Amino acid sequence: MERPQATSPRANLYDLSPEAAAAALAPVVQPSFRVRQVQEWIYAHGVDSFDSMSNLSKQLRSDLAERFSLAFPIARERTEPAPDGSVKYLFTLEDGALIEAVYMPMGSRTTLCLSSQAGCAVGCTFCVTGFFGAGRNLTPAEIVGQMHRVRLDQGIPTEALNVVFMGMGEPLLNFEHVVTSLEIMEQAISPRRVTLSTAGIIPGIEDLARLERRPNLAVSINAPDRERREEIMPITKKYPLDELLELLKSFPLEHGREITIEYVLLAGWNDSQRDASMLAGLLRGGRFKVNAIPFNPDPALPDWMKRPTDAAIDRFAAALNRAGVPVTVRRSKGHEIAAACGQLRGRTERRRAAPKA
Ligand code: SF4
């Protein structure tokens, strides 16, 4: 996959790494300290028009607009805030593809959940995005654009954000564009506040381990043994659980950091205390914490998949804790607004497909 080149007509500056953007701007923006000013408008303020760059001359703004663009995706729908304050955004891309982002206020912090692909080929059977199938990779501008559109709509400064790549798509299957968007975000947000969530794409995790500045890593495990994991995550036949765990146990982590293990809880299927003990056994020898996510039912997903009772969720979490594994339960965040991966888009697709009265 190629990185967008600055030489194409009207290159979108949000598609370029900061280094490439500086090189592209240099012949146009003089004196050279103004390049940094332009980049500040882009990275810290997330502007989508050169006219907003009020400390630049009118002539320079017009020269920039002739050569470059700052286009972002357009938000077509925004849900009412859920009781926990979460708001979900549905974006339409230039080619009509639909993607989602979620705003999640959490006390003094705000987390934005972004999509990395307009669909997903991984095909996890508990996921509505997987149900609708593969879609194209998002460009860096489409990824960073979600962040700025949501944050500007909610009135939040860039530096106050936490970002999670946990929306639609598998970020490690769109590696280059995700890395460029991480480089752009890093201009205003510490990588420690960015988390990339993967279904466990082994070559992608190896590539991530080689990056100089790495985001936090979250890996979707969802079952305490290989057979059950392969049943709901068919891609894991290619990237088996034992090989994945071995890699995660040697993944380079900064002091005080852990890998988050995501575990979607399905009633009567992977939520017993025995399952919790088996999971704890798998994680022994590594620096992990578990994020247990009670399943969000959806008409597109298999009927047998059910959300466990609160009591079952508590018993599972307690069993993990007893085995020495730190665990958090993502109980309701976004549940009321169909915040699980792809559900808002799924509803919109179903409305589109419904026969007109
Ligand atoms: S859970 Fe993630 S990796 Fe699996 S199908 Fe959904 S978007 Fe793709």
Tab-separated table of C-alpha atoms and ligand atoms in Angstrom:
chain	number	residue	atom	x	y	z
A	1	MET	CA	0.000	0.000	0.000
A	2	GLU	CA	1.430	3.378	-0.956
A	3	ARG	CA	1.512	6.497	1.133
A	4	PRO	CA	-0.274	9.427	-0.545
A	5	GLN	CA	2.268	11.602	-2.348
A	6	ALA	CA	2.463	15.349	-1.833
A	7	THR	CA	2.966	15.838	-5.567
A	8	SER	CA	-0.622	14.871	-6.508
A	9	PRO	CA	-2.876	17.843	-7.332
A	10	ARG	CA	-4.359	19.353	-4.185
A	11	ALA	CA	-2.849	16.787	-1.777
A	12	ASN	CA	-4.810	16.575	1.454
A	13	LEU	CA	-2.364	17.671	4.171
A	14	TYR	CA	-4.107	15.332	6.629
A	15	ASP	CA	-3.058	12.393	4.424
A	16	LEU	CA	0.643	13.177	4.868
A	17	SER	CA	2.924	12.416	7.786
A	18	PRO	CA	4.102	15.621	9.545
A	19	GLU	CA	7.502	15.175	7.925
A	20	ALA	CA	6.031	14.774	4.425
A	21	ALA	CA	3.649	17.687	4.998
A	22	ALA	CA	6.549	19.953	6.045
A	23	ALA	CA	8.449	18.989	2.884
A	24	ALA	CA	5.384	19.643	0.716
A	25	LEU	CA	4.708	23.010	2.360
A	26	ALA	CA	8.310	24.270	2.264
A	27	PRO	CA	8.321	25.513	-1.381
A	28	VAL	CA	5.026	27.368	-0.856
A	29	VAL	CA	5.343	28.758	2.658
A	30	GLN	CA	8.024	31.387	3.262
A	31	PRO	CA	9.756	32.249	5.541
A	32	SER	CA	10.235	28.694	6.772
A	33	PHE	CA	9.024	29.300	10.368
A	34	ARG	CA	5.549	29.735	8.878
A	35	VAL	CA	5.530	26.020	7.965
A	36	ARG	CA	5.356	25.293	11.687
A	37	GLN	CA	2.512	27.811	12.031
A	38	VAL	CA	0.528	26.053	9.307
A	39	GLN	CA	1.179	22.680	10.944
A	40	GLU	CA	0.066	24.011	14.293
A	41	TRP	CA	-3.286	24.991	12.770
A	42	ILE	CA	-3.592	21.500	11.354
A	43	TYR	CA	-2.422	19.323	14.237
A	44	ALA	CA	-3.488	21.237	17.328
A	45	HIS	CA	-6.580	23.033	16.018
A	46	GLY	CA	-7.754	20.521	13.395
A	47	VAL	CA	-8.936	23.213	10.976
A	48	ASP	CA	-10.613	22.155	7.733
A	49	SER	CA	-10.073	25.413	5.840
A	50	PHE	CA	-7.044	27.600	5.152
A	51	ASP	CA	-9.210	30.674	5.805
A	52	SER	CA	-9.193	29.745	9.511
A	53	MET	CA	-5.407	30.300	9.694
A	54	SER	CA	-5.792	33.855	10.931
A	55	ASN	CA	-2.089	34.580	11.515
A	56	LEU	CA	-1.225	33.959	7.839
A	57	SER	CA	-1.548	36.548	5.076
A	58	LYS	CA	-4.548	36.370	2.759
A	59	GLN	CA	-2.195	35.706	-0.165
A	60	LEU	CA	-0.536	32.765	1.568
A	61	ARG	CA	-3.907	31.280	2.535
A	62	SER	CA	-5.032	31.507	-1.066
A	63	ASP	CA	-1.764	29.959	-2.347
A	64	LEU	CA	-2.190	27.080	0.096
A	65	ALA	CA	-5.816	26.516	-0.923
A	66	GLU	CA	-4.765	26.335	-4.571
A	67	ARG	CA	-2.257	23.568	-3.894
A	68	PHE	CA	-3.572	21.634	-0.913
A	69	SER	CA	-6.813	20.512	0.676
A	70	LEU	CA	-7.829	19.883	4.293
A	71	ALA	CA	-10.927	17.793	3.555
A	72	PHE	CA	-12.579	15.804	6.365
A	73	PRO	CA	-15.463	13.310	6.315
A	74	ILE	CA	-18.943	14.747	6.884
A	75	ALA	CA	-21.031	13.709	9.888
A	76	ARG	CA	-24.511	12.768	8.639
A	77	GLU	CA	-26.055	11.620	11.896
A	78	ARG	CA	-25.463	12.113	15.593
A	79	THR	CA	-27.348	10.199	18.284
A	80	GLU	CA	-28.847	11.865	21.335
A	81	PRO	CA	-26.519	11.475	24.336
A	82	ALA	CA	-27.019	8.172	26.179
A	83	PRO	CA	-27.510	8.291	29.979
A	84	ASP	CA	-23.730	7.928	30.365
A	85	GLY	CA	-23.167	10.881	27.991
A	86	SER	CA	-21.899	8.820	25.018
A	87	VAL	CA	-22.737	10.132	21.566
A	88	LYS	CA	-22.323	8.196	18.358
A	89	TYR	CA	-21.521	9.823	14.995
A	90	LEU	CA	-22.168	8.367	11.563
A	91	PHE	CA	-20.011	9.780	8.748
A	92	THR	CA	-20.487	9.649	4.992
A	93	LEU	CA	-17.252	9.423	3.007
A	94	GLU	CA	-16.724	10.824	-0.482
A	95	ASP	CA	-17.566	7.488	-2.102
A	96	GLY	CA	-20.733	7.088	-0.002
A	97	ALA	CA	-19.234	4.600	2.482
A	98	LEU	CA	-20.503	4.917	6.067
A	99	ILE	CA	-18.289	4.843	9.132
A	100	GLU	CA	-18.808	5.459	12.832
A	101	ALA	CA	-17.063	7.230	15.694
A	102	VAL	CA	-18.106	7.425	19.351
A	103	TYR	CA	-17.638	10.205	21.901
A	104	MET	CA	-17.356	8.842	25.448
A	105	PRO	CA	-17.006	11.301	28.330
A	106	MET	CA	-15.335	9.665	31.329
A	107	GLY	CA	-15.059	12.060	34.259
A	108	SER	CA	-12.385	14.624	33.506
A	109	ARG	CA	-11.222	12.660	30.464
A	110	THR	CA	-12.793	12.138	27.085
A	111	THR	CA	-12.287	9.114	24.896
A	112	LEU	CA	-13.002	9.045	21.179
A	113	CYS	CA	-13.435	5.694	19.462
A	114	LEU	CA	-12.442	5.857	15.783
A	115	SER	CA	-12.884	3.601	12.752
A	116	SER	CA	-9.926	2.540	10.610
A	117	GLN	CA	-11.777	0.804	7.738
A	118	ALA	CA	-15.196	1.220	6.107
A	119	GLY	CA	-16.156	-2.372	6.927
A	120	CYS	CA	-14.118	-5.341	8.053
A	121	ALA	CA	-12.925	-8.533	6.408
A	122	VAL	CA	-12.064	-10.231	9.693
A	123	GLY	CA	-15.647	-11.437	10.145
A	124	CYS	CA	-15.980	-11.877	13.917
A	125	THR	CA	-19.423	-13.432	14.311
A	126	PHE	CA	-20.378	-11.238	17.306
A	127	CYS	CA	-19.785	-8.001	15.394
A	128	VAL	CA	-22.169	-6.110	13.087
A	129	THR	CA	-19.279	-4.620	11.084
A	130	GLY	CA	-18.049	-8.159	10.464
A	131	PHE	CA	-21.604	-9.141	9.384
A	132	PHE	CA	-21.637	-6.453	6.665
A	133	GLY	CA	-18.237	-7.598	5.398
A	134	ALA	CA	-15.084	-6.005	4.019
A	135	GLY	CA	-14.779	-2.344	3.116
A	136	ARG	CA	-11.930	-0.202	1.962
A	137	ASN	CA	-9.122	1.185	4.093
A	138	LEU	CA	-9.690	4.675	5.432
A	139	THR	CA	-7.185	7.349	4.488
A	140	PRO	CA	-5.272	9.158	7.259
A	141	ALA	CA	-7.466	12.239	6.619
A	142	GLU	CA	-10.611	10.148	7.119
A	143	ILE	CA	-9.228	8.744	10.387
A	144	VAL	CA	-7.912	12.027	11.819
A	145	GLY	CA	-10.997	13.811	10.440
A	146	GLN	CA	-13.333	11.716	12.629
A	147	MET	CA	-11.357	12.807	15.659
A	148	HIS	CA	-11.468	16.511	14.867
A	149	ARG	CA	-15.119	16.574	13.730
A	150	VAL	CA	-16.264	14.926	16.967
A	151	ARG	CA	-13.989	16.894	19.246
A	152	LEU	CA	-14.928	20.245	17.633
A	153	ASP	CA	-18.623	19.350	17.852
A	154	GLN	CA	-18.174	18.551	21.552
A	155	GLY	CA	-15.910	21.554	22.200
A	156	ILE	CA	-12.899	19.569	23.455
A	157	PRO	CA	-9.253	20.591	22.942
A	158	THR	CA	-7.105	18.020	21.125
A	159	GLU	CA	-4.666	17.634	24.019
A	160	ALA	CA	-7.478	16.562	26.388
A	161	LEU	CA	-8.338	13.475	24.340
A	162	ASN	CA	-7.810	9.769	24.662
A	163	VAL	CA	-8.183	7.976	21.365
A	164	VAL	CA	-9.019	4.323	20.780
A	165	PHE	CA	-8.921	2.554	17.424
A	166	MET	CA	-11.806	0.327	18.362
A	167	GLY	CA	-14.481	1.317	15.872
A	168	MET	CA	-15.124	-0.270	12.499
A	169	GLY	CA	-12.285	-2.200	10.884
A	170	GLU	CA	-9.057	-3.940	11.825
A	171	PRO	CA	-6.404	-1.205	12.199
A	172	LEU	CA	-3.493	-3.573	11.591
A	173	LEU	CA	-4.918	-4.439	8.153
A	174	ASN	CA	-4.647	-0.716	7.291
A	175	PHE	CA	-1.231	-0.386	8.856
A	176	GLU	CA	0.387	2.414	6.826
A	177	HIS	CA	-2.562	4.792	6.990
A	178	VAL	CA	-3.088	4.085	10.681
A	179	VAL	CA	0.605	4.768	11.379
A	180	THR	CA	0.416	8.072	9.465
A	181	SER	CA	-2.655	9.065	11.461
A	182	LEU	CA	-0.832	8.131	14.689
A	183	GLU	CA	2.096	10.344	13.639
A	184	ILE	CA	-0.339	13.208	13.042
A	185	MET	CA	-2.123	12.683	16.367
A	186	GLU	CA	1.193	12.502	18.227
A	187	GLN	CA	1.804	16.147	17.341
A	188	ALA	CA	-0.849	17.018	19.929
A	189	ILE	CA	-1.553	13.835	21.920
A	190	SER	CA	0.892	11.557	23.742
A	191	PRO	CA	1.009	8.003	22.286
A	192	ARG	CA	0.284	6.840	25.841
A	193	ARG	CA	-3.217	8.240	25.334
A	194	VAL	CA	-3.828	6.350	22.116
A	195	THR	CA	-4.872	2.688	22.067
A	196	LEU	CA	-4.948	0.424	19.053
A	197	SER	CA	-7.262	-2.557	19.285
A	198	THR	CA	-6.655	-5.603	17.092
A	199	ALA	CA	-8.227	-9.014	16.547
A	200	GLY	CA	-4.694	-10.421	16.848
A	201	ILE	CA	-3.124	-10.002	13.400
A	202	ILE	CA	0.306	-11.440	14.177
A	203	PRO	CA	2.376	-9.798	11.370
A	204	GLY	CA	0.769	-6.418	12.202
A	205	ILE	CA	1.646	-6.767	15.905
A	206	GLU	CA	5.231	-7.592	14.898
A	207	ASP	CA	5.326	-4.418	12.759
A	208	LEU	CA	3.876	-2.409	15.633
A	209	ALA	CA	6.559	-3.726	17.991
A	210	ARG	CA	9.197	-2.275	15.664
A	211	LEU	CA	7.784	1.288	15.789
A	212	GLU	CA	9.794	3.801	17.751
A	213	ARG	CA	6.710	5.374	19.311
A	214	ARG	CA	3.974	2.854	19.960
A	215	PRO	CA	0.376	3.352	21.032
A	216	ASN	CA	-1.104	1.192	23.782
A	217	LEU	CA	-2.119	-2.218	22.532
A	218	ALA	CA	-5.461	-3.978	23.075
A	219	VAL	CA	-6.066	-7.473	21.712
A	220	SER	CA	-9.431	-9.150	21.272
A	221	ILE	CA	-9.252	-12.687	22.685
A	222	ASN	CA	-12.908	-13.509	23.543
A	223	ALA	CA	-12.478	-17.172	24.461
A	224	PRO	CA	-10.247	-19.114	26.843
A	225	ASP	CA	-9.284	-21.780	24.307
A	226	ARG	CA	-8.307	-22.026	20.677
A	227	GLU	CA	-11.359	-24.010	19.513
A	228	ARG	CA	-13.938	-21.569	20.866
A	229	ARG	CA	-11.927	-18.568	19.682
A	230	GLU	CA	-11.815	-19.962	16.159
A	231	GLU	CA	-15.574	-20.508	16.262
A	232	ILE	CA	-16.395	-16.814	16.725
A	233	MET	CA	-13.244	-15.320	15.173
A	234	PRO	CA	-12.526	-17.388	12.046
A	235	ILE	CA	-9.393	-15.358	11.197
A	236	THR	CA	-7.690	-16.805	14.248
A	237	LYS	CA	-7.248	-20.116	12.370
A	238	LYS	CA	-4.525	-18.175	10.540
A	239	TYR	CA	-3.192	-16.494	13.694
A	240	PRO	CA	-3.522	-19.146	16.439
A	241	LEU	CA	-4.002	-18.279	20.083
A	242	ASP	CA	-0.817	-19.896	21.448
A	243	GLU	CA	1.381	-18.134	18.870
A	244	LEU	CA	-0.390	-14.841	19.544
A	245	LEU	CA	0.054	-15.078	23.321
A	246	GLU	CA	3.728	-15.931	22.951
A	247	LEU	CA	4.186	-12.809	20.823
A	248	LEU	CA	2.231	-10.630	23.274
A	249	LYS	CA	4.331	-11.828	26.203
A	250	SER	CA	7.448	-10.545	24.440
A	251	PHE	CA	5.879	-7.327	23.100
A	252	PRO	CA	7.983	-4.296	24.173
A	253	LEU	CA	6.146	-2.351	26.886
A	254	GLU	CA	7.164	0.802	28.694
A	255	HIS	CA	7.440	0.754	32.468
A	256	GLY	CA	4.007	0.539	34.099
A	257	ARG	CA	2.214	-0.391	30.873
A	258	GLU	CA	0.134	-3.493	30.164
A	259	ILE	CA	-1.589	-5.011	27.159
A	260	THR	CA	-5.369	-4.926	27.377
A	261	ILE	CA	-7.102	-8.217	26.642
A	262	GLU	CA	-10.606	-7.621	25.312
A	263	TYR	CA	-13.103	-10.313	26.086
A	264	VAL	CA	-16.688	-10.130	24.821
A	265	LEU	CA	-18.826	-11.988	27.364
A	266	LEU	CA	-21.463	-14.282	25.837
A	267	ALA	CA	-24.002	-15.798	28.229
A	268	GLY	CA	-23.440	-19.487	28.896
A	269	TRP	CA	-20.646	-19.703	26.328
A	270	ASN	CA	-17.478	-18.068	27.698
A	271	ASP	CA	-18.627	-16.417	30.947
A	272	SER	CA	-18.227	-19.146	33.589
A	273	GLN	CA	-15.820	-19.004	36.505
A	274	ARG	CA	-13.959	-21.927	34.905
A	275	ASP	CA	-13.586	-19.857	31.724
A	276	ALA	CA	-12.164	-17.017	33.836
A	277	SER	CA	-9.615	-19.412	35.426
A	278	MET	CA	-8.629	-20.763	32.005
A	279	LEU	CA	-8.165	-17.203	30.710
A	280	ALA	CA	-6.041	-16.310	33.740
A	281	GLY	CA	-3.891	-19.378	32.995
A	282	LEU	CA	-3.340	-18.236	29.406
A	283	LEU	CA	-2.250	-14.786	30.555
A	284	ARG	CA	0.220	-16.005	33.162
A	285	GLY	CA	3.741	-14.743	32.484
A	286	GLY	CA	2.705	-11.550	30.694
A	287	ARG	CA	1.699	-7.991	31.589
A	288	PHE	CA	-2.018	-7.969	30.887
A	289	LYS	CA	-5.275	-6.522	32.121
A	290	VAL	CA	-8.677	-7.707	30.964
A	291	ASN	CA	-11.467	-5.530	29.649
A	292	ALA	CA	-14.631	-7.641	29.862
A	293	ILE	CA	-17.305	-6.418	27.456
A	294	PRO	CA	-20.832	-7.815	27.917
A	295	PHE	CA	-22.236	-8.672	24.464
A	296	ASN	CA	-24.538	-6.135	22.764
A	297	PRO	CA	-27.359	-8.005	20.975
A	298	ASP	CA	-28.323	-6.901	17.451
A	299	PRO	CA	-30.811	-8.298	14.881
A	300	ALA	CA	-27.894	-8.968	12.473
A	301	LEU	CA	-26.140	-11.276	14.943
A	302	PRO	CA	-26.825	-14.947	15.823
A	303	ASP	CA	-29.809	-15.531	18.143
A	304	TRP	CA	-27.816	-17.782	20.460
A	305	MET	CA	-25.539	-14.896	21.433
A	306	LYS	CA	-26.910	-13.298	24.588
A	307	ARG	CA	-25.698	-10.739	27.103
A	308	PRO	CA	-24.878	-12.397	30.455
A	309	THR	CA	-26.727	-11.350	33.595
A	310	ASP	CA	-25.047	-8.771	35.825
A	311	ALA	CA	-24.508	-11.509	38.421
A	312	ALA	CA	-22.695	-13.723	35.880
A	313	ILE	CA	-20.549	-10.776	34.787
A	314	ASP	CA	-19.629	-10.050	38.421
A	315	ARG	CA	-18.757	-13.723	39.074
A	316	PHE	CA	-16.515	-13.810	35.980
A	317	ALA	CA	-14.706	-10.609	36.984
A	318	ALA	CA	-14.284	-11.796	40.582
A	319	ALA	CA	-12.789	-15.102	39.425
A	320	LEU	CA	-10.240	-13.262	37.274
A	321	ASN	CA	-9.374	-10.964	40.168
A	322	ARG	CA	-8.891	-13.945	42.481
A	323	ALA	CA	-6.469	-15.380	39.948
A	324	GLY	CA	-4.481	-12.125	40.106
A	325	VAL	CA	-5.604	-10.661	36.773
A	326	PRO	CA	-6.744	-7.014	36.851
A	327	VAL	CA	-10.129	-6.635	35.159
A	328	THR	CA	-12.522	-3.844	34.257
A	329	VAL	CA	-16.044	-4.369	32.974
A	330	ARG	CA	-17.287	-2.045	30.244
A	331	ARG	CA	-20.823	-2.236	31.516
A	332	SER	CA	-23.008	0.292	29.748
A	333	LYS	CA	-20.795	2.709	27.845
A	334	GLY	CA	-22.561	3.232	24.581
A	335	HIS	CA	-24.893	0.261	25.046
A	336	GLU	CA	-27.947	2.472	24.752
A	337	ILE	CA	-26.773	4.051	21.516
A	338	ALA	CA	-25.782	0.855	19.730
A	339	ALA	CA	-22.146	1.718	20.265
A	340	ALA	CA	-20.881	-1.786	19.650
A	341	CYS	CA	-18.906	-1.988	16.485
A	342	GLY	CA	-20.957	-1.195	13.381
A	343	GLN	CA	-24.410	-1.199	14.954
A	344	LEU	CA	-25.419	2.355	13.999
A	345	ARG	CA	-24.244	1.818	10.453
A	346	GLY	CA	-26.089	-1.506	10.463
A	347	ARG	CA	-29.342	0.225	11.356
A	348	THR	CA	-28.805	2.803	8.626
A	349	GLU	CA	-28.026	0.085	6.045
A	350	ARG	CA	-31.193	-1.773	7.065
A	351	ARG	CA	-33.230	1.444	6.668
A	352	ARG	CA	-31.676	1.956	3.207
A	353	ALA	CA	-32.531	-1.608	2.212
A	354	ALA	CA	-36.093	-1.593	3.603
A	355	PRO	CA	-38.836	-1.501	0.902
A	356	LYS	CA	-40.354	1.980	0.593
A	357	ALA	CA	-43.972	2.232	1.808
B	1	SF4	S1	-14.720	-6.993	16.019
B	1	SF4	FE1	-13.243	-5.673	14.935
B	1	SF4	S2	-11.965	-7.150	13.819
B	1	SF4	FE2	-13.826	-8.287	14.370
B	1	SF4	S3	-15.201	-8.018	12.589
B	1	SF4	FE3	-15.655	-6.347	14.060
B	1	SF4	S4	-14.421	-4.641	13.330
B	1	SF4	FE4	-13.575	-6.482	12.399
